[in-house]
PDB file of C-alpha atoms in Angstrom:
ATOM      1  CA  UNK R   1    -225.029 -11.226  33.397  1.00 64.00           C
ATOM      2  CA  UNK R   2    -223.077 -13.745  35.743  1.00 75.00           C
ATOM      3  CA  UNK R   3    -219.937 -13.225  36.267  1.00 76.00           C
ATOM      4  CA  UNK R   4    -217.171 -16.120  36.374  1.00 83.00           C
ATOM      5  CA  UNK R   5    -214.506 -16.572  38.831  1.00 84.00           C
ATOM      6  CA  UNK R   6    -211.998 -18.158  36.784  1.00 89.00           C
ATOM      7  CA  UNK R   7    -211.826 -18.684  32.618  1.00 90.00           C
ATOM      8  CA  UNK R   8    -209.939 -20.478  29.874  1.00 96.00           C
ATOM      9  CA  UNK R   9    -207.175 -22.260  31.232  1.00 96.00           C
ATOM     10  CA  UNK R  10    -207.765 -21.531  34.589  1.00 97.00           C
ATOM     11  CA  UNK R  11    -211.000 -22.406  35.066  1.00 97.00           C
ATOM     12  CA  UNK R  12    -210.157 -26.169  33.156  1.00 97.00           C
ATOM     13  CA  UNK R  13    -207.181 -26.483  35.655  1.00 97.00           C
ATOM     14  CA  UNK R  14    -209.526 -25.973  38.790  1.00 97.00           C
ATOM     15  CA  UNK R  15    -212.174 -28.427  37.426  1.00 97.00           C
ATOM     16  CA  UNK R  16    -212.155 -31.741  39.957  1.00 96.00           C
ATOM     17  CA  UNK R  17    -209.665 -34.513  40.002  1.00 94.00           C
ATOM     18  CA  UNK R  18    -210.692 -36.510  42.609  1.00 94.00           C
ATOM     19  CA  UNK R  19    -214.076 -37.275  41.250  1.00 96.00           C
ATOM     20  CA  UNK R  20    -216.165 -37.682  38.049  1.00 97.00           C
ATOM     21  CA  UNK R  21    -216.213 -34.374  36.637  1.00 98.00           C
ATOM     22  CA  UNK R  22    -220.108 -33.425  36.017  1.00 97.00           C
ATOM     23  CA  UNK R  23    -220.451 -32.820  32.369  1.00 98.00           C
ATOM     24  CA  UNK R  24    -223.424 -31.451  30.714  1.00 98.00           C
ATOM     25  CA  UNK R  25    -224.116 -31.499  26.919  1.00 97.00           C
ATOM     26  CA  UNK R  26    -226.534 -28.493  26.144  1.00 96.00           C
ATOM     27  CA  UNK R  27    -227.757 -30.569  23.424  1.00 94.00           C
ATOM     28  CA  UNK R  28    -230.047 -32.523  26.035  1.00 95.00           C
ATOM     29  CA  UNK R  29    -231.722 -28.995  27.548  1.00 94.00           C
ATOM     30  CA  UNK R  30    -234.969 -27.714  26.820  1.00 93.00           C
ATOM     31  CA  UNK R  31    -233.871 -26.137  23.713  1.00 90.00           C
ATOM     32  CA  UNK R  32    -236.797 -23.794  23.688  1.00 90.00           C
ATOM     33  CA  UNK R  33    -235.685 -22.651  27.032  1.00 89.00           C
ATOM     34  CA  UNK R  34    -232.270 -23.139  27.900  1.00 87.00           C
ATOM     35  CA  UNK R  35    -232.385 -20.461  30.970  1.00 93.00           C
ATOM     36  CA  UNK R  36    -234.667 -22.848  33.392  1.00 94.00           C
ATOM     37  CA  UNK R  37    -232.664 -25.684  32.452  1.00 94.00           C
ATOM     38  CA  UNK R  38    -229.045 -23.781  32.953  1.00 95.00           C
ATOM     39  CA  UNK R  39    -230.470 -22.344  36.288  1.00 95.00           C
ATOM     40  CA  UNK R  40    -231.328 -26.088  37.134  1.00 96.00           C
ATOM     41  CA  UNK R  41    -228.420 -27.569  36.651  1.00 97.00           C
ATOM     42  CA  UNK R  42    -226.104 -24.256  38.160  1.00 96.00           C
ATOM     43  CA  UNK R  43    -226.157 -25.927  40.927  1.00 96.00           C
ATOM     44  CA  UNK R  44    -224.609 -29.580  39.955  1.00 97.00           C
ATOM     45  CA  UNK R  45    -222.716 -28.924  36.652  1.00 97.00           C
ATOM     46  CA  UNK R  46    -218.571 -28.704  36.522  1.00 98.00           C
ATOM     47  CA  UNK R  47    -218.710 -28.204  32.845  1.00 98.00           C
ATOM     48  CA  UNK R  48    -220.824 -27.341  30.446  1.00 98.00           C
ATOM     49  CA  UNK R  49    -220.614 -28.892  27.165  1.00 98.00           C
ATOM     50  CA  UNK R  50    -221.371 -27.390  23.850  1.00 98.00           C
ATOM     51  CA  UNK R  51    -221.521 -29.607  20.804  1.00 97.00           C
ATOM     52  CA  UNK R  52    -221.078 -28.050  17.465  1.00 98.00           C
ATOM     53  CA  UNK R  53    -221.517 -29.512  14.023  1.00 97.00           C
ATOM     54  CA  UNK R  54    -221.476 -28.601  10.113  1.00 96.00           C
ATOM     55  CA  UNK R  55    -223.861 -30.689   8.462  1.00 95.00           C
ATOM     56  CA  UNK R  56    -220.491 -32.744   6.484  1.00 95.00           C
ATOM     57  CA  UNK R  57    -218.246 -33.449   9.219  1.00 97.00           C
ATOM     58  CA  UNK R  58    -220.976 -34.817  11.617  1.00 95.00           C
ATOM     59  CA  UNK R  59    -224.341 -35.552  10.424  1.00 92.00           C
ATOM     60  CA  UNK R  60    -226.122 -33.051  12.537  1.00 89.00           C
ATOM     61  CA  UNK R  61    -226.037 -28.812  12.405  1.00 93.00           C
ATOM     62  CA  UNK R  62    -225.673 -27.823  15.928  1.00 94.00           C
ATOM     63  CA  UNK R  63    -225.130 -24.760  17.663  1.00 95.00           C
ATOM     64  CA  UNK R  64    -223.584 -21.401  16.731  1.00 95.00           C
ATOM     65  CA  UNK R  65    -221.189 -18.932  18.449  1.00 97.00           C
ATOM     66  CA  UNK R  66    -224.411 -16.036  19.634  1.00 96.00           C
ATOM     67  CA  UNK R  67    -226.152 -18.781  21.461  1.00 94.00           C
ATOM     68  CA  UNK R  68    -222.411 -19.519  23.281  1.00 96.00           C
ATOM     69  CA  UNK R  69    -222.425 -15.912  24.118  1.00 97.00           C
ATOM     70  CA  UNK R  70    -225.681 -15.802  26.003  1.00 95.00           C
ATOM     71  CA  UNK R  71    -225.224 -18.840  28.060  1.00 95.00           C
ATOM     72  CA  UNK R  72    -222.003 -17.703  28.686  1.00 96.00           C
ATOM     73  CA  UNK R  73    -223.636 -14.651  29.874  1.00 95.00           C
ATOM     74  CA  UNK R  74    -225.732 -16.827  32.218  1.00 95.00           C
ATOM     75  CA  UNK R  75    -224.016 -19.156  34.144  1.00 96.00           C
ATOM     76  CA  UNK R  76    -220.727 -18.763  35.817  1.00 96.00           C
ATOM     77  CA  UNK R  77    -219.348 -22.242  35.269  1.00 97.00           C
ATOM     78  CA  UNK R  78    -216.522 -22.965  32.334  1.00 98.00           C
ATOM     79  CA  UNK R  79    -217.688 -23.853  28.772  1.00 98.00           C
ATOM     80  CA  UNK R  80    -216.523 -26.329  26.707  1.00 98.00           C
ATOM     81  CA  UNK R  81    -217.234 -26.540  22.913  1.00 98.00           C
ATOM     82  CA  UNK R  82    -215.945 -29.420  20.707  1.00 98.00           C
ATOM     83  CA  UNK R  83    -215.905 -28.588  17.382  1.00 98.00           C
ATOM     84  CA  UNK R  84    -217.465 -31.736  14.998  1.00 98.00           C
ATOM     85  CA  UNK R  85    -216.407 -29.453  11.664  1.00 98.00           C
ATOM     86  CA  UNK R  86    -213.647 -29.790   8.600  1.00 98.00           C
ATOM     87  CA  UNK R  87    -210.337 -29.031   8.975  1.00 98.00           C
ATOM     88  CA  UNK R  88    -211.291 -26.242   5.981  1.00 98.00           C
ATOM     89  CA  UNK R  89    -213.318 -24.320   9.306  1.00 98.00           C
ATOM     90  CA  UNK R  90    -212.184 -25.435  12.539  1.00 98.00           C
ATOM     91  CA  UNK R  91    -209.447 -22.494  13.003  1.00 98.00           C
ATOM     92  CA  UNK R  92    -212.126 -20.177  12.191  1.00 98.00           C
ATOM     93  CA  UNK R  93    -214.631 -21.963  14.625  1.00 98.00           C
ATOM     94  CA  UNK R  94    -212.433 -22.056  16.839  1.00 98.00           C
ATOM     95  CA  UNK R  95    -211.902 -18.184  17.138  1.00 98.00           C
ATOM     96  CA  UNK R  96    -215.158 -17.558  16.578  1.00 98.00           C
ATOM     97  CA  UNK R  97    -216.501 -19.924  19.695  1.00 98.00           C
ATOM     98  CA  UNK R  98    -213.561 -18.168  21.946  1.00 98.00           C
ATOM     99  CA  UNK R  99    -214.599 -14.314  21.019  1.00 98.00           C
ATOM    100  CA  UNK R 100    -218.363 -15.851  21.702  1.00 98.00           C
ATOM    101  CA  UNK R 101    -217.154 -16.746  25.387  1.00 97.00           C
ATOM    102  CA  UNK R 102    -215.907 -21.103  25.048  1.00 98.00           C
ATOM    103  CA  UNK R 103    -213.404 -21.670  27.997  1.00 98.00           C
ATOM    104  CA  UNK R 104    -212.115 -24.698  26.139  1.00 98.00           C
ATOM    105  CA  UNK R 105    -212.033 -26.160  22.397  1.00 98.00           C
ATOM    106  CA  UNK R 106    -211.874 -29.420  21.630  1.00 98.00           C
ATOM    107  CA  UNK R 107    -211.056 -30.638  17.436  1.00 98.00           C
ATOM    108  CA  UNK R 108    -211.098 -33.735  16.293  1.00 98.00           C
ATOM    109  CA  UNK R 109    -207.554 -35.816  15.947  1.00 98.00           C
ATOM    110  CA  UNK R 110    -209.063 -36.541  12.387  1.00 98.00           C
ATOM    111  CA  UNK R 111    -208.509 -32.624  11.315  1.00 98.00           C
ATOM    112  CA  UNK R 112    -204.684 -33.370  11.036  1.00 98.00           C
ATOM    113  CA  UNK R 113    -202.372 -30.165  10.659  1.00 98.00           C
ATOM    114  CA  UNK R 114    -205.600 -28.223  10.796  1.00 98.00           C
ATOM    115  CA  UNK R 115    -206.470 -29.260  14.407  1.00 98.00           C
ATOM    116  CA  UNK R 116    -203.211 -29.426  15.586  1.00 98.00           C
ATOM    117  CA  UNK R 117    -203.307 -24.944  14.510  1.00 98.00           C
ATOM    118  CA  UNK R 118    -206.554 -24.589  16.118  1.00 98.00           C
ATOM    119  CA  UNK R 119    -204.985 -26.001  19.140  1.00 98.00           C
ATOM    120  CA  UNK R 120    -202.342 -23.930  19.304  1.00 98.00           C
ATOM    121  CA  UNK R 121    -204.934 -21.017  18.241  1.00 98.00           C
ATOM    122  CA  UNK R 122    -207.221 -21.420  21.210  1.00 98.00           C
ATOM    123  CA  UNK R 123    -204.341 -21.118  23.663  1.00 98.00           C
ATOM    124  CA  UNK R 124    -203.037 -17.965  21.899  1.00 98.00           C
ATOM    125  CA  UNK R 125    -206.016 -16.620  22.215  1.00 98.00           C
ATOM    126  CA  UNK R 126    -206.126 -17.323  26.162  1.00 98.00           C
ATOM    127  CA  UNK R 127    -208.968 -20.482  25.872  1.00 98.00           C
ATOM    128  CA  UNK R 128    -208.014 -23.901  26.938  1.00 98.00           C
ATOM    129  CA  UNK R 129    -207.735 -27.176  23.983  1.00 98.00           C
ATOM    130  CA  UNK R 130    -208.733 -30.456  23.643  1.00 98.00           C
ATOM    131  CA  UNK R 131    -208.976 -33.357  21.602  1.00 98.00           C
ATOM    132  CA  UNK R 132    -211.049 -35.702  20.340  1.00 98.00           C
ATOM    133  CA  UNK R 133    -211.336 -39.116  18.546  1.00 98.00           C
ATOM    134  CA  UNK R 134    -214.518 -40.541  16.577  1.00 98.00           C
ATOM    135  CA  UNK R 135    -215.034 -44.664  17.255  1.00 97.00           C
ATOM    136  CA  UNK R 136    -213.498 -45.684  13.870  1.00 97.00           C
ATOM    137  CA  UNK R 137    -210.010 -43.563  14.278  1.00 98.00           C
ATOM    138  CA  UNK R 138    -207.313 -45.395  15.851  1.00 98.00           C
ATOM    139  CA  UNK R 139    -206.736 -44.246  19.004  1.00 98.00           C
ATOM    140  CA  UNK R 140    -202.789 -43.880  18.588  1.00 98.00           C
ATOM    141  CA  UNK R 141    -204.033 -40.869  16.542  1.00 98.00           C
ATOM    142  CA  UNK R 142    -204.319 -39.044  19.601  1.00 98.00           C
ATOM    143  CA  UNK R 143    -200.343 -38.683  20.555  1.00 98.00           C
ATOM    144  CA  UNK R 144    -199.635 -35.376  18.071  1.00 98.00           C
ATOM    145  CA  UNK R 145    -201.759 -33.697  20.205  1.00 98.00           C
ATOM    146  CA  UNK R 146    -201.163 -35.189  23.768  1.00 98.00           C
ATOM    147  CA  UNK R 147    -198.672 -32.727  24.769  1.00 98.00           C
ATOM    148  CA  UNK R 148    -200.576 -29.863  23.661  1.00 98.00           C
ATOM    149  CA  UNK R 149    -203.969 -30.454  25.268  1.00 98.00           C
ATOM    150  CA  UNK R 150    -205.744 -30.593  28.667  1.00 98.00           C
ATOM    151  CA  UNK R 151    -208.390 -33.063  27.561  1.00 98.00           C
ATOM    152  CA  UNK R 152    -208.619 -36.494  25.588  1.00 98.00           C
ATOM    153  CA  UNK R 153    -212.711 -37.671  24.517  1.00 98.00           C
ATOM    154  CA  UNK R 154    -213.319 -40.595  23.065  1.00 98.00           C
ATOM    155  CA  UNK R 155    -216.626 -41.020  21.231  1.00 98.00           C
ATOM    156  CA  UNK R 156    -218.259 -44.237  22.097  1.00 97.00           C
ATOM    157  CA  UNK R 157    -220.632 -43.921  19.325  1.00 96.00           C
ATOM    158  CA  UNK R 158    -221.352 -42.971  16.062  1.00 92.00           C
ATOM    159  CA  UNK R 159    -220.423 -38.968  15.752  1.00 93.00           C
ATOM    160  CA  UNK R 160    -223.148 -36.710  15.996  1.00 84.00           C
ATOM    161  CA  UNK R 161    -226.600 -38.882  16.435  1.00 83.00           C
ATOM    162  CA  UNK R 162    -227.866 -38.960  19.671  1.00 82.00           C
ATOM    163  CA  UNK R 163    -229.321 -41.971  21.649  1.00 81.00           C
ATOM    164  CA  UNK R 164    -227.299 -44.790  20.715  1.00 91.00           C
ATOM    165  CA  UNK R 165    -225.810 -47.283  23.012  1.00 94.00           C
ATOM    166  CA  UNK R 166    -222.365 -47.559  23.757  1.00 97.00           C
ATOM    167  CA  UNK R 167    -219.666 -49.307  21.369  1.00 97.00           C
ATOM    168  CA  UNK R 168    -218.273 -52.262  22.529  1.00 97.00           C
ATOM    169  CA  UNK R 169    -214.876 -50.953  22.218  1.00 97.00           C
ATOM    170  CA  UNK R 170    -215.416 -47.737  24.076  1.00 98.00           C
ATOM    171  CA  UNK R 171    -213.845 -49.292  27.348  1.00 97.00           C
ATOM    172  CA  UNK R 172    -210.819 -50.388  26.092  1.00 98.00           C
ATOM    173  CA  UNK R 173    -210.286 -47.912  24.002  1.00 98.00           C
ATOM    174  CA  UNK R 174    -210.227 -45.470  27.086  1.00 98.00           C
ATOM    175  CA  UNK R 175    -207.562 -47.938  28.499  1.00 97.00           C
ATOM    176  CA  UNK R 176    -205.494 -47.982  25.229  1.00 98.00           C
ATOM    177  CA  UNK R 177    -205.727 -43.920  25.481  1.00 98.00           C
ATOM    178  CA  UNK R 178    -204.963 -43.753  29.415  1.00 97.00           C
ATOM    179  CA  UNK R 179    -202.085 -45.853  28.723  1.00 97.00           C
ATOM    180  CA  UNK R 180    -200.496 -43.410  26.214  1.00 98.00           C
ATOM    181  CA  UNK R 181    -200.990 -40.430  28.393  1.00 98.00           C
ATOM    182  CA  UNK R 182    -199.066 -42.399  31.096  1.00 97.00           C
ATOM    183  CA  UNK R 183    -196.490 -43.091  28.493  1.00 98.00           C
ATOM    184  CA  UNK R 184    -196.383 -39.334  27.620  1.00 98.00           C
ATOM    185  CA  UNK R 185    -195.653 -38.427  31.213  1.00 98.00           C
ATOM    186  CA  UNK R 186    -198.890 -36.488  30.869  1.00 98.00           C
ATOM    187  CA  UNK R 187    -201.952 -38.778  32.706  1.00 96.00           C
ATOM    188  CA  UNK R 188    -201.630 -36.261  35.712  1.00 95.00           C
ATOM    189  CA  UNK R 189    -201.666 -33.393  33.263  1.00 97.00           C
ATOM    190  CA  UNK R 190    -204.652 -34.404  30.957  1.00 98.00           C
ATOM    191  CA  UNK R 191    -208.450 -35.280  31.663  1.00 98.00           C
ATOM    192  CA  UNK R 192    -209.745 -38.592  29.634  1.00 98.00           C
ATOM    193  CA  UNK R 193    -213.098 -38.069  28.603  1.00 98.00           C
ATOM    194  CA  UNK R 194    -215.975 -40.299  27.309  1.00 98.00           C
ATOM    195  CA  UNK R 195    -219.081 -39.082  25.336  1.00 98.00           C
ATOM    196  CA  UNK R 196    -221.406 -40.945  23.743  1.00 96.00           C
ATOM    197  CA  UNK R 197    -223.794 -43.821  25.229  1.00 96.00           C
ATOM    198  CA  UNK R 198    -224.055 -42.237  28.776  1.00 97.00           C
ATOM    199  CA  UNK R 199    -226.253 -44.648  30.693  1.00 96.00           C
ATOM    200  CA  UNK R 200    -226.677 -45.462  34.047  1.00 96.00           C
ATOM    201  CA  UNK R 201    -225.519 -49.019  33.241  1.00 97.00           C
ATOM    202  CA  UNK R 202    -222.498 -47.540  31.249  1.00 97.00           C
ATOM    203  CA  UNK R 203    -221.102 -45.206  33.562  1.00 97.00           C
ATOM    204  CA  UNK R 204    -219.602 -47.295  35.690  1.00 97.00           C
ATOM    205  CA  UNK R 205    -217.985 -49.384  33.258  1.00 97.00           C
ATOM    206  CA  UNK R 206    -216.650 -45.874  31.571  1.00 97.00           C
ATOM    207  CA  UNK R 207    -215.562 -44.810  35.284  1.00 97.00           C
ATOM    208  CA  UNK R 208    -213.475 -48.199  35.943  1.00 96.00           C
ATOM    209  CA  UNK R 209    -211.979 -47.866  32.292  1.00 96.00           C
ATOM    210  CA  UNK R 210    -210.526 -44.718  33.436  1.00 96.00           C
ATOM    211  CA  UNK R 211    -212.848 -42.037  32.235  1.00 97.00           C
ATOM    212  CA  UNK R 212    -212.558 -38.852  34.520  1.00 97.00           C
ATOM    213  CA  UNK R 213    -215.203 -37.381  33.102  1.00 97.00           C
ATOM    214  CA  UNK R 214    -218.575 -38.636  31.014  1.00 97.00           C
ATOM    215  CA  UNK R 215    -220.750 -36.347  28.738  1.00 97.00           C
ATOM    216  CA  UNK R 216    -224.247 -36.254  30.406  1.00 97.00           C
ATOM    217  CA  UNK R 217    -227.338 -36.121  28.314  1.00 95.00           C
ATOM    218  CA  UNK R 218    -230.555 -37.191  29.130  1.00 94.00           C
ATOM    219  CA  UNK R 219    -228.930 -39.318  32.627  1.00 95.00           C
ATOM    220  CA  UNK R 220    -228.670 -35.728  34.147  1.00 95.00           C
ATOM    221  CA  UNK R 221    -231.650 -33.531  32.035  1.00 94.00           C
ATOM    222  CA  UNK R 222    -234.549 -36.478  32.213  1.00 93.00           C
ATOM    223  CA  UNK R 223    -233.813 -37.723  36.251  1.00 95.00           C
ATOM    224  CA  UNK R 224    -236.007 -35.531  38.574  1.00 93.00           C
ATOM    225  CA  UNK R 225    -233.726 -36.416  41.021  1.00 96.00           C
ATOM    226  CA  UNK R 226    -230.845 -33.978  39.729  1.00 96.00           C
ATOM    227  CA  UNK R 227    -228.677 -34.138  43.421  1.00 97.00           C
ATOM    228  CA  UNK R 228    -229.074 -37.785  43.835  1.00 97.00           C
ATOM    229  CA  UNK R 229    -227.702 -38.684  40.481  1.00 97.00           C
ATOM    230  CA  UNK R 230    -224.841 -36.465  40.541  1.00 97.00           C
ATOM    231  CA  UNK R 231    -224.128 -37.950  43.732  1.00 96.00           C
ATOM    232  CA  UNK R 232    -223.919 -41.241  42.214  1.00 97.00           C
ATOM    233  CA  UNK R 233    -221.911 -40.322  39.698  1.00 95.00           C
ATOM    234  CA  UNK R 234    -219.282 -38.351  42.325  1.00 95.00           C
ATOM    235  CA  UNK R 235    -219.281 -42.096  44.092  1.00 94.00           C
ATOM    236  CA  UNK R 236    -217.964 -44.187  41.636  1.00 94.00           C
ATOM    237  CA  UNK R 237    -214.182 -45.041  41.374  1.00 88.00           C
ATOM    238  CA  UNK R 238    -211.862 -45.284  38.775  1.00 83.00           C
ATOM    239  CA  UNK R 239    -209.859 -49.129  38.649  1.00 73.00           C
ATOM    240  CA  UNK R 240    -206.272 -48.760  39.393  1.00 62.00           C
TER     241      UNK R 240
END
């Protein structure tokens, strides 16, 4: 068991700000053995990332609250789970993924009243909250939720089917969304994420949009060179 220095909202609020936060979705490890690939990455990662999905929702059926429990058991760096379910499930996901050891939940805009509860569940229960948008949803549909939540991710692909290349719209729509947290009075206050069509050819462009942090798949898992990328990625600037 590893122990962890800081959880929930704590350990969200002491992630980086003055770099690219290193992001890594699970979904990318060796799923048959997730402990070599977690004690790989130990070393680089800021946040881990924890997709899960219902089969309706988002195509896919991914991951469930035991397995959150014993990576949580085995690293000692803050977990965050976005939740790609129905508004019918995602308060009960939500508690579930906390009690299982998620430092941060983040519903989907599209879940309406129902996100907007499991928001305000996960921080009554002493987790952090976020938000996020697929492509097709407007991203004014973000603003219910802007005061209430310490991250913002924008898909920049089709929800829930990995390996596709980036949207055309994913860099502006970071803009449009940057913009509103400005507006809010919250931009220093909230981290602007982007997930979905992570490529070395993307990231920068994601980066100079204003994307704080990026959702790393196979960029991070498949490069042998683990140090040197994240170094890369800790290099590149944001555009005023």
């Amino acid at each position: 068991m590893t122990s962890k220095p800081l959880s929930g909202p704590a350990a969200i609020a002491a992630l980086p700000r003055d770099r690219l936060i290193a992001e890594f979705s699970l979904w990318s490890a060796n799923l048959a053995n997730f402990e070599s690939d977690l004690r790989r990455i130990e070393p680089h990662v800021d946040l881990h990332h924890i997709d899960v999905a219902d089969g309706h929702f988002a195509p896919s059926f991914l991951f469930f609250p035991d397995l959150v429990a014993r990576i949580a058991g085995l690293t000692a760096k803050p977990i965050h789970v976005h939740l790609m379910v129905d508004a019918a499930i995602v308060e009960t996901q939500t508690r579930q993924f906390i009690e299982a050891g998620a430092d941060m939940i983040s519903v989907h805009a599209e879940n309406g009243e129902a996100g907007l509860r499991a928001v305000r569940l996960a921080r009554e229960l002493g987790a952090e909250a976020g938000v996020v948008l697929r492509l097709e949803t407007p991203v004014e549909a973000v603003k219910p939720f802007v005061s209430e939540v310490a991250f913002v991710t924008l898909l920049g692909t089709a929800i829930g089917v990995k390996g596709q290349s980036l949207s055309d719209k994913a860099c502006d729509r970071l803009g449009a969304a940057r913009a509103i947290l400005r507006e809010a009075g919250r931009e220093g206050a909230v981290v602007l994420a982007a997930d979905g069509g992570i490529r070395h050819e993307t990231v920068p462009l994601l980066r100079a949009a204003g994307a704080q942090t990026v959702v790393l798949g196979s960029l991070a898992f498949g490069d042998k060179d683990l140090a040197g990328r994240i170094g890369w990625l800790h290099g590149l600037k944001v555009a005023a």
